[in-house]
């Protein structure tokens, strides 16, 4: 059969997002690393008072109001910021601006699955390097590839580990291409890579409001880099990629740092509690600086536990992927949800014994 598509599109699989149950269903959703708490009450005020008549106009093409809020909160000039329809869009802009069939895109595995999807769409060479068991950054191998783009998610998904800043600094200094530091989980971590953006003109830090700010539903993320690096990304982005409502909501949310920090603290406390509870059940639990845990069940039955929990109305993430077949990724829920999860895991494990 003749295809309508480019060969790259014919052979690719496409990204498979975590399942999204209907809004009112009783399902406990711990599969997409969403925040278990609602967004800032300031968001509610913005929605309530939003001047709906203005929606007839196109929105501000560079989300100026939001960029200025980010600028104040992170103490970085507003022209060092580019805003995306989710941080996924910013990742996509980097890929589209920097790749061609002769250029390499490299990242350590396992990591955020979308990097592979985005590269597969392009004519570009994909190079994947395995993390060792202890998730130490394979600096030498990454430098040897010297990709047009190197992606590092830190803290990483699905492992939850953070890459030490000195490792990132060494990598940035030895690469000639762009180093993308994907900091989607920075709000739950002990450190961030913002200083490297100021030190190196080939580094872009990517942030999102989806996780720390409980705003996955509005699709808002941003990149921080030297204006020289942002210039190419601004050229290719859709003119009106951020809608007026998202811009207003995001501005209110990012200004409410105390609310965000308070929620992050709750999530971190629950994370440590859940880690202990799962260890007591015999799970191996990786140290996490995120809002999820990577765990390995005591018996080799990760996929079974995933399906069994799904039948019990609890969604967690199972990746049928090399190195992850025996593991599960569990987003941190509310205290109540985590209790229900642990009880369900105990039942699921008893059902097979
Ligand atoms: C969730 C996630 C993103 C996507 O964030 P959006 O802003 O919702 O597009 C990006 N990178 C990593 C590593 C993530 O886990």
PDB file of N, CA, C and O in Angstrom, residues 207-281:
ATOM      1  N   UNK A 207      11.341  24.007  32.193  1.00  0.00           N
ATOM      2  CA  UNK A 207      10.476  23.914  33.381  1.00  0.00           C
ATOM      3  C   UNK A 207       9.019  23.754  32.952  1.00  0.00           C
ATOM      4  O   UNK A 207       8.659  24.114  31.836  1.00  0.00           O
ATOM      5  N   UNK A 208       8.196  23.292  33.892  1.00  0.00           N
ATOM      6  CA  UNK A 208       6.778  23.138  33.588  1.00  0.00           C
ATOM      7  C   UNK A 208       5.915  23.531  34.775  1.00  0.00           C
ATOM      8  O   UNK A 208       6.371  23.461  35.919  1.00  0.00           O
ATOM      9  N   UNK A 209       4.677  23.933  34.501  1.00  0.00           N
ATOM     10  CA  UNK A 209       3.735  24.174  35.585  1.00  0.00           C
ATOM     11  C   UNK A 209       2.860  22.945  35.841  1.00  0.00           C
ATOM     12  O   UNK A 209       1.990  22.952  36.699  1.00  0.00           O
ATOM     13  N   UNK A 210       3.124  21.880  35.075  1.00  0.00           N
ATOM     14  CA  UNK A 210       2.266  20.693  35.159  1.00  0.00           C
ATOM     15  C   UNK A 210       2.415  19.934  36.464  1.00  0.00           C
ATOM     16  O   UNK A 210       1.442  19.365  36.962  1.00  0.00           O
ATOM     17  N   UNK A 211       3.616  19.890  37.008  1.00  0.00           N
ATOM     18  CA  UNK A 211       3.847  19.012  38.157  1.00  0.00           C
ATOM     19  C   UNK A 211       3.812  19.816  39.468  1.00  0.00           C
ATOM     20  O   UNK A 211       2.906  19.663  40.257  1.00  0.00           O
ATOM     21  N   UNK A 212       4.783  20.692  39.676  1.00  0.00           N
ATOM     22  CA  UNK A 212       4.864  21.431  40.933  1.00  0.00           C
ATOM     23  C   UNK A 212       3.687  22.363  41.175  1.00  0.00           C
ATOM     24  O   UNK A 212       3.309  22.621  42.316  1.00  0.00           O
ATOM     25  N   UNK A 213       3.111  22.904  40.112  1.00  0.00           N
ATOM     26  CA  UNK A 213       2.041  23.892  40.253  1.00  0.00           C
ATOM     27  C   UNK A 213       0.650  23.308  40.009  1.00  0.00           C
ATOM     28  O   UNK A 213      -0.329  24.051  39.891  1.00  0.00           O
ATOM     29  N   UNK A 214       0.570  22.012  39.853  1.00  0.00           N
ATOM     30  CA  UNK A 214      -0.733  21.323  39.683  1.00  0.00           C
ATOM     31  C   UNK A 214      -1.514  21.851  38.486  1.00  0.00           C
ATOM     32  O   UNK A 214      -2.736  21.980  38.547  1.00  0.00           O
ATOM     33  N   UNK A 215      -0.825  22.174  37.386  1.00  0.00           N
ATOM     34  CA  UNK A 215      -1.523  22.770  36.243  1.00  0.00           C
ATOM     35  C   UNK A 215      -1.303  22.007  34.936  1.00  0.00           C
ATOM     36  O   UNK A 215      -1.179  22.607  33.874  1.00  0.00           O
ATOM     37  N   UNK A 216      -1.274  20.674  35.014  1.00  0.00           N
ATOM     38  CA  UNK A 216      -1.103  19.880  33.789  1.00  0.00           C
ATOM     39  C   UNK A 216      -2.207  20.194  32.775  1.00  0.00           C
ATOM     40  O   UNK A 216      -2.004  20.111  31.570  1.00  0.00           O
ATOM     41  N   UNK A 217      -3.372  20.582  33.275  1.00  0.00           N
ATOM     42  CA  UNK A 217      -4.529  20.816  32.413  1.00  0.00           C
ATOM     43  C   UNK A 217      -4.451  22.060  31.546  1.00  0.00           C
ATOM     44  O   UNK A 217      -5.170  22.153  30.549  1.00  0.00           O
ATOM     45  N   UNK A 218      -3.606  23.031  31.895  1.00  0.00           N
ATOM     46  CA  UNK A 218      -3.568  24.227  31.036  1.00  0.00           C
ATOM     47  C   UNK A 218      -2.441  24.195  30.011  1.00  0.00           C
ATOM     48  O   UNK A 218      -2.384  25.040  29.133  1.00  0.00           O
ATOM     49  N   UNK A 219      -1.508  23.266  30.149  1.00  0.00           N
ATOM     50  CA  UNK A 219      -0.393  23.142  29.210  1.00  0.00           C
ATOM     51  C   UNK A 219       0.463  24.413  29.197  1.00  0.00           C
ATOM     52  O   UNK A 219       0.322  25.287  28.333  1.00  0.00           O
ATOM     53  N   UNK A 220       1.343  24.516  30.164  1.00  0.00           N
ATOM     54  CA  UNK A 220       2.216  25.677  30.227  1.00  0.00           C
ATOM     55  C   UNK A 220       3.592  25.257  30.755  1.00  0.00           C
ATOM     56  O   UNK A 220       3.702  24.665  31.823  1.00  0.00           O
ATOM     57  N   UNK A 221       4.600  25.549  29.956  1.00  0.00           N
ATOM     58  CA  UNK A 221       5.971  25.278  30.365  1.00  0.00           C
ATOM     59  C   UNK A 221       6.855  26.369  29.803  1.00  0.00           C
ATOM     60  O   UNK A 221       6.394  27.235  29.051  1.00  0.00           O
ATOM     61  N   UNK A 222       8.128  26.374  30.185  1.00  0.00           N
ATOM     62  CA  UNK A 222       9.009  27.398  29.633  1.00  0.00           C
ATOM     63  C   UNK A 222      10.446  26.925  29.609  1.00  0.00           C
ATOM     64  O   UNK A 222      10.828  25.988  30.314  1.00  0.00           O
ATOM     65  N   UNK A 223      11.222  27.585  28.749  1.00  0.00           N
ATOM     66  CA  UNK A 223      12.643  27.310  28.678  1.00  0.00           C
ATOM     67  C   UNK A 223      13.408  28.539  29.126  1.00  0.00           C
ATOM     68  O   UNK A 223      12.955  29.677  28.907  1.00  0.00           O
ATOM     69  N   UNK A 224      14.565  28.332  29.763  1.00  0.00           N
ATOM     70  CA  UNK A 224      15.404  29.453  30.195  1.00  0.00           C
ATOM     71  C   UNK A 224      16.775  29.247  29.570  1.00  0.00           C
ATOM     72  O   UNK A 224      17.408  28.203  29.763  1.00  0.00           O
ATOM     73  N   UNK A 225      17.213  30.251  28.803  1.00  0.00           N
ATOM     74  CA  UNK A 225      18.516  30.153  28.150  1.00  0.00           C
ATOM     75  C   UNK A 225      18.975  31.540  27.723  1.00  0.00           C
ATOM     76  O   UNK A 225      18.187  32.504  27.706  1.00  0.00           O
ATOM     77  N   UNK A 226      20.234  31.609  27.361  1.00  0.00           N
ATOM     78  CA  UNK A 226      20.800  32.811  26.769  1.00  0.00           C
ATOM     79  C   UNK A 226      19.962  33.222  25.547  1.00  0.00           C
ATOM     80  O   UNK A 226      19.577  32.363  24.757  1.00  0.00           O
ATOM     81  N   UNK A 227      19.640  34.524  25.391  1.00  0.00           N
ATOM     82  CA  UNK A 227      18.808  34.959  24.255  1.00  0.00           C
ATOM     83  C   UNK A 227      19.344  34.483  22.898  1.00  0.00           C
ATOM     84  O   UNK A 227      18.571  34.281  21.960  1.00  0.00           O
ATOM     85  N   UNK A 228      20.652  34.283  22.821  1.00  0.00           N
ATOM     86  CA  UNK A 228      21.253  33.776  21.582  1.00  0.00           C
ATOM     87  C   UNK A 228      20.692  32.396  21.214  1.00  0.00           C
ATOM     88  O   UNK A 228      20.445  32.094  20.052  1.00  0.00           O
ATOM     89  N   UNK A 229      20.513  31.587  22.230  1.00  0.00           N
ATOM     90  CA  UNK A 229      19.978  30.245  22.012  1.00  0.00           C
ATOM     91  C   UNK A 229      18.461  30.288  21.786  1.00  0.00           C
ATOM     92  O   UNK A 229      17.910  29.494  21.017  1.00  0.00           O
ATOM     93  N   UNK A 230      17.785  31.245  22.430  1.00  0.00           N
ATOM     94  CA  UNK A 230      16.325  31.323  22.285  1.00  0.00           C
ATOM     95  C   UNK A 230      15.904  31.866  20.925  1.00  0.00           C
ATOM     96  O   UNK A 230      14.815  31.588  20.430  1.00  0.00           O
ATOM     97  N   UNK A 231      16.797  32.646  20.324  1.00  0.00           N
ATOM     98  CA  UNK A 231      16.491  33.318  19.059  1.00  0.00           C
ATOM     99  C   UNK A 231      15.923  32.351  18.005  1.00  0.00           C
ATOM    100  O   UNK A 231      14.881  32.621  17.398  1.00  0.00           O
ATOM    101  N   UNK A 232      16.579  31.241  17.795  1.00  0.00           N
ATOM    102  CA  UNK A 232      16.129  30.262  16.799  1.00  0.00           C
ATOM    103  C   UNK A 232      14.797  29.637  17.176  1.00  0.00           C
ATOM    104  O   UNK A 232      13.972  29.321  16.317  1.00  0.00           O
ATOM    105  N   UNK A 233      14.588  29.452  18.492  1.00  0.00           N
ATOM    106  CA  UNK A 233      13.342  28.836  18.952  1.00  0.00           C
ATOM    107  C   UNK A 233      12.168  29.797  18.747  1.00  0.00           C
ATOM    108  O   UNK A 233      11.076  29.389  18.341  1.00  0.00           O
ATOM    109  N   UNK A 234      12.391  31.082  19.006  1.00  0.00           N
ATOM    110  CA  UNK A 234      11.341  32.086  18.782  1.00  0.00           C
ATOM    111  C   UNK A 234      10.926  32.144  17.315  1.00  0.00           C
ATOM    112  O   UNK A 234       9.760  32.353  16.980  1.00  0.00           O
ATOM    113  N   UNK A 235      11.896  31.968  16.425  1.00  0.00           N
ATOM    114  CA  UNK A 235      11.574  32.031  14.992  1.00  0.00           C
ATOM    115  C   UNK A 235      10.573  30.976  14.569  1.00  0.00           C
ATOM    116  O   UNK A 235       9.748  31.207  13.699  1.00  0.00           O
ATOM    117  N   UNK A 236      10.686  29.782  15.156  1.00  0.00           N
ATOM    118  CA  UNK A 236       9.876  28.664  14.640  1.00  0.00           C
ATOM    119  C   UNK A 236       8.627  28.365  15.452  1.00  0.00           C
ATOM    120  O   UNK A 236       7.801  27.551  15.053  1.00  0.00           O
ATOM    121  N   UNK A 237       8.471  28.995  16.623  1.00  0.00           N
ATOM    122  CA  UNK A 237       7.302  28.639  17.436  1.00  0.00           C
ATOM    123  C   UNK A 237       6.023  29.203  16.802  1.00  0.00           C
ATOM    124  O   UNK A 237       6.068  30.219  16.096  1.00  0.00           O
ATOM    125  N   UNK A 238       4.898  28.546  17.057  1.00  0.00           N
ATOM    126  CA  UNK A 238       3.621  29.099  16.603  1.00  0.00           C
ATOM    127  C   UNK A 238       3.459  30.485  17.216  1.00  0.00           C
ATOM    128  O   UNK A 238       3.783  30.677  18.379  1.00  0.00           O
ATOM    129  N   UNK A 239       2.934  31.425  16.460  1.00  0.00           N
ATOM    130  CA  UNK A 239       2.834  32.793  16.964  1.00  0.00           C
ATOM    131  C   UNK A 239       1.990  32.868  18.235  1.00  0.00           C
ATOM    132  O   UNK A 239       2.301  33.610  19.152  1.00  0.00           O
ATOM    133  N   UNK A 240       0.909  32.088  18.260  1.00  0.00           N
ATOM    134  CA  UNK A 240      -0.017  32.205  19.398  1.00  0.00           C
ATOM    135  C   UNK A 240      -0.096  30.876  20.136  1.00  0.00           C
ATOM    136  O   UNK A 240      -1.167  30.283  20.272  1.00  0.00           O
ATOM    137  N   UNK A 241       1.072  30.427  20.601  1.00  0.00           N
ATOM    138  CA  UNK A 241       1.103  29.097  21.215  1.00  0.00           C
ATOM    139  C   UNK A 241       0.554  29.065  22.640  1.00  0.00           C
ATOM    140  O   UNK A 241       0.208  28.014  23.148  1.00  0.00           O
ATOM    141  N   UNK A 242       0.491  30.241  23.287  1.00  0.00           N
ATOM    142  CA  UNK A 242      -0.034  30.287  24.667  1.00  0.00           C
ATOM    143  C   UNK A 242      -1.344  31.052  24.665  1.00  0.00           C
ATOM    144  O   UNK A 242      -1.371  32.232  24.321  1.00  0.00           O
ATOM    145  N   UNK A 243      -2.427  30.400  25.056  1.00  0.00           N
ATOM    146  CA  UNK A 243      -3.702  31.107  25.022  1.00  0.00           C
ATOM    147  C   UNK A 243      -3.805  32.079  26.195  1.00  0.00           C
ATOM    148  O   UNK A 243      -3.079  31.952  27.192  1.00  0.00           O
ATOM    149  N   UNK A 244      -4.695  33.037  26.063  1.00  0.00           N
ATOM    150  CA  UNK A 244      -4.791  34.136  27.039  1.00  0.00           C
ATOM    151  C   UNK A 244      -5.131  33.629  28.438  1.00  0.00           C
ATOM    152  O   UNK A 244      -4.650  34.157  29.439  1.00  0.00           O
ATOM    153  N   UNK A 245      -5.942  32.590  28.508  1.00  0.00           N
ATOM    154  CA  UNK A 245      -6.353  32.077  29.821  1.00  0.00           C
ATOM    155  C   UNK A 245      -5.172  31.393  30.507  1.00  0.00           C
ATOM    156  O   UNK A 245      -4.901  31.613  31.689  1.00  0.00           O
ATOM    157  N   UNK A 246      -4.440  30.588  29.748  1.00  0.00           N
ATOM    158  CA  UNK A 246      -3.274  29.906  30.326  1.00  0.00           C
ATOM    159  C   UNK A 246      -2.253  30.917  30.827  1.00  0.00           C
ATOM    160  O   UNK A 246      -1.650  30.754  31.891  1.00  0.00           O
ATOM    161  N   UNK A 247      -2.057  31.980  30.051  1.00  0.00           N
ATOM    162  CA  UNK A 247      -1.094  33.009  30.432  1.00  0.00           C
ATOM    163  C   UNK A 247      -1.498  33.664  31.753  1.00  0.00           C
ATOM    164  O   UNK A 247      -0.672  33.826  32.668  1.00  0.00           O
ATOM    165  N   UNK A 248      -2.778  33.988  31.899  1.00  0.00           N
ATOM    166  CA  UNK A 248      -3.250  34.648  33.128  1.00  0.00           C
ATOM    167  C   UNK A 248      -3.177  33.693  34.326  1.00  0.00           C
ATOM    168  O   UNK A 248      -2.725  34.064  35.414  1.00  0.00           O
ATOM    169  N   UNK A 249      -3.592  32.458  34.110  1.00  0.00           N
ATOM    170  CA  UNK A 249      -3.569  31.473  35.199  1.00  0.00           C
ATOM    171  C   UNK A 249      -2.128  31.186  35.637  1.00  0.00           C
ATOM    172  O   UNK A 249      -1.815  31.143  36.830  1.00  0.00           O
ATOM    173  N   UNK A 250      -1.269  30.983  34.646  1.00  0.00           N
ATOM    174  CA  UNK A 250       0.127  30.667  34.945  1.00  0.00           C
ATOM    175  C   UNK A 250       0.806  31.777  35.722  1.00  0.00           C
ATOM    176  O   UNK A 250       1.587  31.529  36.647  1.00  0.00           O
ATOM    177  N   UNK A 251       0.471  33.022  35.374  1.00  0.00           N
ATOM    178  CA  UNK A 251       1.053  34.174  36.059  1.00  0.00           C
ATOM    179  C   UNK A 251       0.671  34.163  37.540  1.00  0.00           C
ATOM    180  O   UNK A 251       1.520  34.337  38.415  1.00  0.00           O
ATOM    181  N   UNK A 252      -0.605  33.919  37.809  1.00  0.00           N
ATOM    182  CA  UNK A 252      -1.065  33.885  39.203  1.00  0.00           C
ATOM    183  C   UNK A 252      -0.407  32.725  39.951  1.00  0.00           C
ATOM    184  O   UNK A 252       0.018  32.872  41.102  1.00  0.00           O
ATOM    185  N   UNK A 253      -0.315  31.584  39.290  1.00  0.00           N
ATOM    186  CA  UNK A 253       0.209  30.387  39.963  1.00  0.00           C
ATOM    187  C   UNK A 253       1.686  30.546  40.306  1.00  0.00           C
ATOM    188  O   UNK A 253       2.119  30.203  41.412  1.00  0.00           O
ATOM    189  N   UNK A 254       2.465  31.072  39.368  1.00  0.00           N
ATOM    190  CA  UNK A 254       3.905  31.136  39.616  1.00  0.00           C
ATOM    191  C   UNK A 254       4.237  32.223  40.644  1.00  0.00           C
ATOM    192  O   UNK A 254       5.254  32.146  41.329  1.00  0.00           O
ATOM    193  N   UNK A 255       3.357  33.213  40.756  1.00  0.00           N
ATOM    194  CA  UNK A 255       3.577  34.240  41.790  1.00  0.00           C
ATOM    195  C   UNK A 255       3.273  33.697  43.192  1.00  0.00           C
ATOM    196  O   UNK A 255       3.734  34.249  44.176  1.00  0.00           O
ATOM    197  N   UNK A 256       2.492  32.632  43.254  1.00  0.00           N
ATOM    198  CA  UNK A 256       2.113  32.085  44.572  1.00  0.00           C
ATOM    199  C   UNK A 256       3.120  30.987  44.970  1.00  0.00           C
ATOM    200  O   UNK A 256       2.775  29.809  45.074  1.00  0.00           O
ATOM    201  N   UNK A 257       4.354  31.405  45.219  1.00  0.00           N
ATOM    202  CA  UNK A 257       5.418  30.449  45.549  1.00  0.00           C
ATOM    203  C   UNK A 257       5.160  29.716  46.867  1.00  0.00           C
ATOM    204  O   UNK A 257       5.487  28.542  46.992  1.00  0.00           O
ATOM    205  N   UNK A 258       4.584  30.425  47.833  1.00  0.00           N
ATOM    206  CA  UNK A 258       4.414  29.780  49.141  1.00  0.00           C
ATOM    207  C   UNK A 258       3.428  28.611  49.028  1.00  0.00           C
ATOM    208  O   UNK A 258       3.635  27.559  49.636  1.00  0.00           O
ATOM    209  N   UNK A 259       2.387  28.786  48.224  1.00  0.00           N
ATOM    210  CA  UNK A 259       1.424  27.683  48.045  1.00  0.00           C
ATOM    211  C   UNK A 259       2.102  26.483  47.378  1.00  0.00           C
ATOM    212  O   UNK A 259       1.960  25.342  47.816  1.00  0.00           O
ATOM    213  N   UNK A 260       2.896  26.785  46.330  1.00  0.00           N
ATOM    214  CA  UNK A 260       3.591  25.703  45.616  1.00  0.00           C
ATOM    215  C   UNK A 260       4.544  24.963  46.545  1.00  0.00           C
ATOM    216  O   UNK A 260       4.579  23.726  46.578  1.00  0.00           O
ATOM    217  N   UNK A 261       5.325  25.731  47.312  1.00  0.00           N
ATOM    218  CA  UNK A 261       6.321  25.102  48.198  1.00  0.00           C
ATOM    219  C   UNK A 261       5.657  24.253  49.270  1.00  0.00           C
ATOM    220  O   UNK A 261       6.119  23.166  49.591  1.00  0.00           O
ATOM    221  N   UNK A 262       4.548  24.772  49.795  1.00  0.00           N
ATOM    222  CA  UNK A 262       3.829  24.040  50.821  1.00  0.00           C
ATOM    223  C   UNK A 262       3.336  22.685  50.284  1.00  0.00           C
ATOM    224  O   UNK A 262       3.488  21.640  50.929  1.00  0.00           O
ATOM    225  N   UNK A 263       2.778  22.690  49.074  1.00  0.00           N
ATOM    226  CA  UNK A 263       2.332  21.433  48.467  1.00  0.00           C
ATOM    227  C   UNK A 263       3.503  20.499  48.192  1.00  0.00           C
ATOM    228  O   UNK A 263       3.416  19.295  48.413  1.00  0.00           O
ATOM    229  N   UNK A 264       4.594  21.067  47.691  1.00  0.00           N
ATOM    230  CA  UNK A 264       5.767  20.242  47.387  1.00  0.00           C
ATOM    231  C   UNK A 264       6.273  19.585  48.671  1.00  0.00           C
ATOM    232  O   UNK A 264       6.653  18.411  48.662  1.00  0.00           O
ATOM    233  N   UNK A 265       6.247  20.339  49.777  1.00  0.00           N
ATOM    234  CA  UNK A 265       6.682  19.764  51.054  1.00  0.00           C
ATOM    235  C   UNK A 265       5.790  18.604  51.477  1.00  0.00           C
ATOM    236  O   UNK A 265       6.278  17.587  51.970  1.00  0.00           O
ATOM    237  N   UNK A 266       4.483  18.778  51.269  1.00  0.00           N
ATOM    238  CA  UNK A 266       3.562  17.681  51.610  1.00  0.00           C
ATOM    239  C   UNK A 266       3.871  16.441  50.759  1.00  0.00           C
ATOM    240  O   UNK A 266       3.927  15.328  51.259  1.00  0.00           O
ATOM    241  N   UNK A 267       4.092  16.678  49.461  1.00  0.00           N
ATOM    242  CA  UNK A 267       4.369  15.556  48.557  1.00  0.00           C
ATOM    243  C   UNK A 267       5.675  14.858  48.957  1.00  0.00           C
ATOM    244  O   UNK A 267       5.753  13.627  48.992  1.00  0.00           O
ATOM    245  N   UNK A 268       6.691  15.659  49.301  1.00  0.00           N
ATOM    246  CA  UNK A 268       7.983  15.071  49.670  1.00  0.00           C
ATOM    247  C   UNK A 268       7.868  14.249  50.950  1.00  0.00           C
ATOM    248  O   UNK A 268       8.435  13.161  51.044  1.00  0.00           O
ATOM    249  N   UNK A 269       7.096  14.763  51.915  1.00  0.00           N
ATOM    250  CA  UNK A 269       6.907  14.010  53.168  1.00  0.00           C
ATOM    251  C   UNK A 269       6.176  12.691  52.875  1.00  0.00           C
ATOM    252  O   UNK A 269       6.578  11.626  53.359  1.00  0.00           O
ATOM    253  N   UNK A 270       5.132  12.757  52.040  1.00  0.00           N
ATOM    254  CA  UNK A 270       4.392  11.539  51.686  1.00  0.00           C
ATOM    255  C   UNK A 270       5.276  10.562  50.916  1.00  0.00           C
ATOM    256  O   UNK A 270       5.172   9.347  51.078  1.00  0.00           O
ATOM    257  N   UNK A 271       6.154  11.103  50.088  1.00  0.00           N
ATOM    258  CA  UNK A 271       7.063  10.269  49.297  1.00  0.00           C
ATOM    259  C   UNK A 271       7.944   9.420  50.219  1.00  0.00           C
ATOM    260  O   UNK A 271       8.069   8.214  50.022  1.00  0.00           O
ATOM    261  N   UNK A 272       8.494  10.072  51.254  1.00  0.00           N
ATOM    262  CA  UNK A 272       9.379   9.329  52.154  1.00  0.00           C
ATOM    263  C   UNK A 272       8.588   8.285  52.949  1.00  0.00           C
ATOM    264  O   UNK A 272       9.060   7.181  53.165  1.00  0.00           O
ATOM    265  N   UNK A 273       7.368   8.652  53.341  1.00  0.00           N
ATOM    266  CA  UNK A 273       6.521   7.714  54.076  1.00  0.00           C
ATOM    267  C   UNK A 273       6.159   6.498  53.216  1.00  0.00           C
ATOM    268  O   UNK A 273       6.230   5.350  53.669  1.00  0.00           O
ATOM    269  N   UNK A 274       5.787   6.790  51.962  1.00  0.00           N
ATOM    270  CA  UNK A 274       5.397   5.698  51.059  1.00  0.00           C
ATOM    271  C   UNK A 274       6.594   4.800  50.766  1.00  0.00           C
ATOM    272  O   UNK A 274       6.464   3.573  50.696  1.00  0.00           O
ATOM    273  N   UNK A 275       7.767   5.414  50.633  1.00  0.00           N
ATOM    274  CA  UNK A 275       8.973   4.622  50.360  1.00  0.00           C
ATOM    275  C   UNK A 275       9.206   3.614  51.486  1.00  0.00           C
ATOM    276  O   UNK A 275       9.476   2.433  51.232  1.00  0.00           O
ATOM    277  N   UNK A 276       9.047   4.077  52.724  1.00  0.00           N
ATOM    278  CA  UNK A 276       9.252   3.178  53.869  1.00  0.00           C
ATOM    279  C   UNK A 276       8.203   2.061  53.881  1.00  0.00           C
ATOM    280  O   UNK A 276       8.520   0.891  54.053  1.00  0.00           O
ATOM    281  N   UNK A 277       6.941   2.443  53.624  1.00  0.00           N
ATOM    282  CA  UNK A 277       5.872   1.438  53.623  1.00  0.00           C
ATOM    283  C   UNK A 277       6.135   0.365  52.568  1.00  0.00           C
ATOM    284  O   UNK A 277       5.936  -0.833  52.814  1.00  0.00           O
ATOM    285  N   UNK A 278       6.618   0.775  51.397  1.00  0.00           N
ATOM    286  CA  UNK A 278       6.857  -0.193  50.328  1.00  0.00           C
ATOM    287  C   UNK A 278       8.093  -1.047  50.634  1.00  0.00           C
ATOM    288  O   UNK A 278       8.113  -2.245  50.337  1.00  0.00           O
ATOM    289  N   UNK A 279       9.085  -0.437  51.242  1.00  0.00           N
ATOM    290  CA  UNK A 279      10.276  -1.212  51.634  1.00  0.00           C
ATOM    291  C   UNK A 279       9.897  -2.279  52.648  1.00  0.00           C
ATOM    292  O   UNK A 279      10.392  -3.404  52.593  1.00  0.00           O
ATOM    293  N   UNK A 280       8.984  -1.917  53.538  1.00  0.00           N
ATOM    294  CA  UNK A 280       8.529  -2.902  54.526  1.00  0.00           C
ATOM    295  C   UNK A 280       7.827  -4.081  53.864  1.00  0.00           C
ATOM    296  O   UNK A 280       7.831  -5.184  54.376  1.00  0.00           O
ATOM    297  N   UNK A 281       7.232  -3.834  52.693  1.00  0.00           N
ATOM    298  CA  UNK A 281       6.588  -4.925  51.950  1.00  0.00           C
ATOM    299  C   UNK A 281       7.601  -5.702  51.099  1.00  0.00           C
ATOM    300  O   UNK A 281       7.232  -6.610  50.369  1.00  0.00           O
TER     301      UNK A 281
END
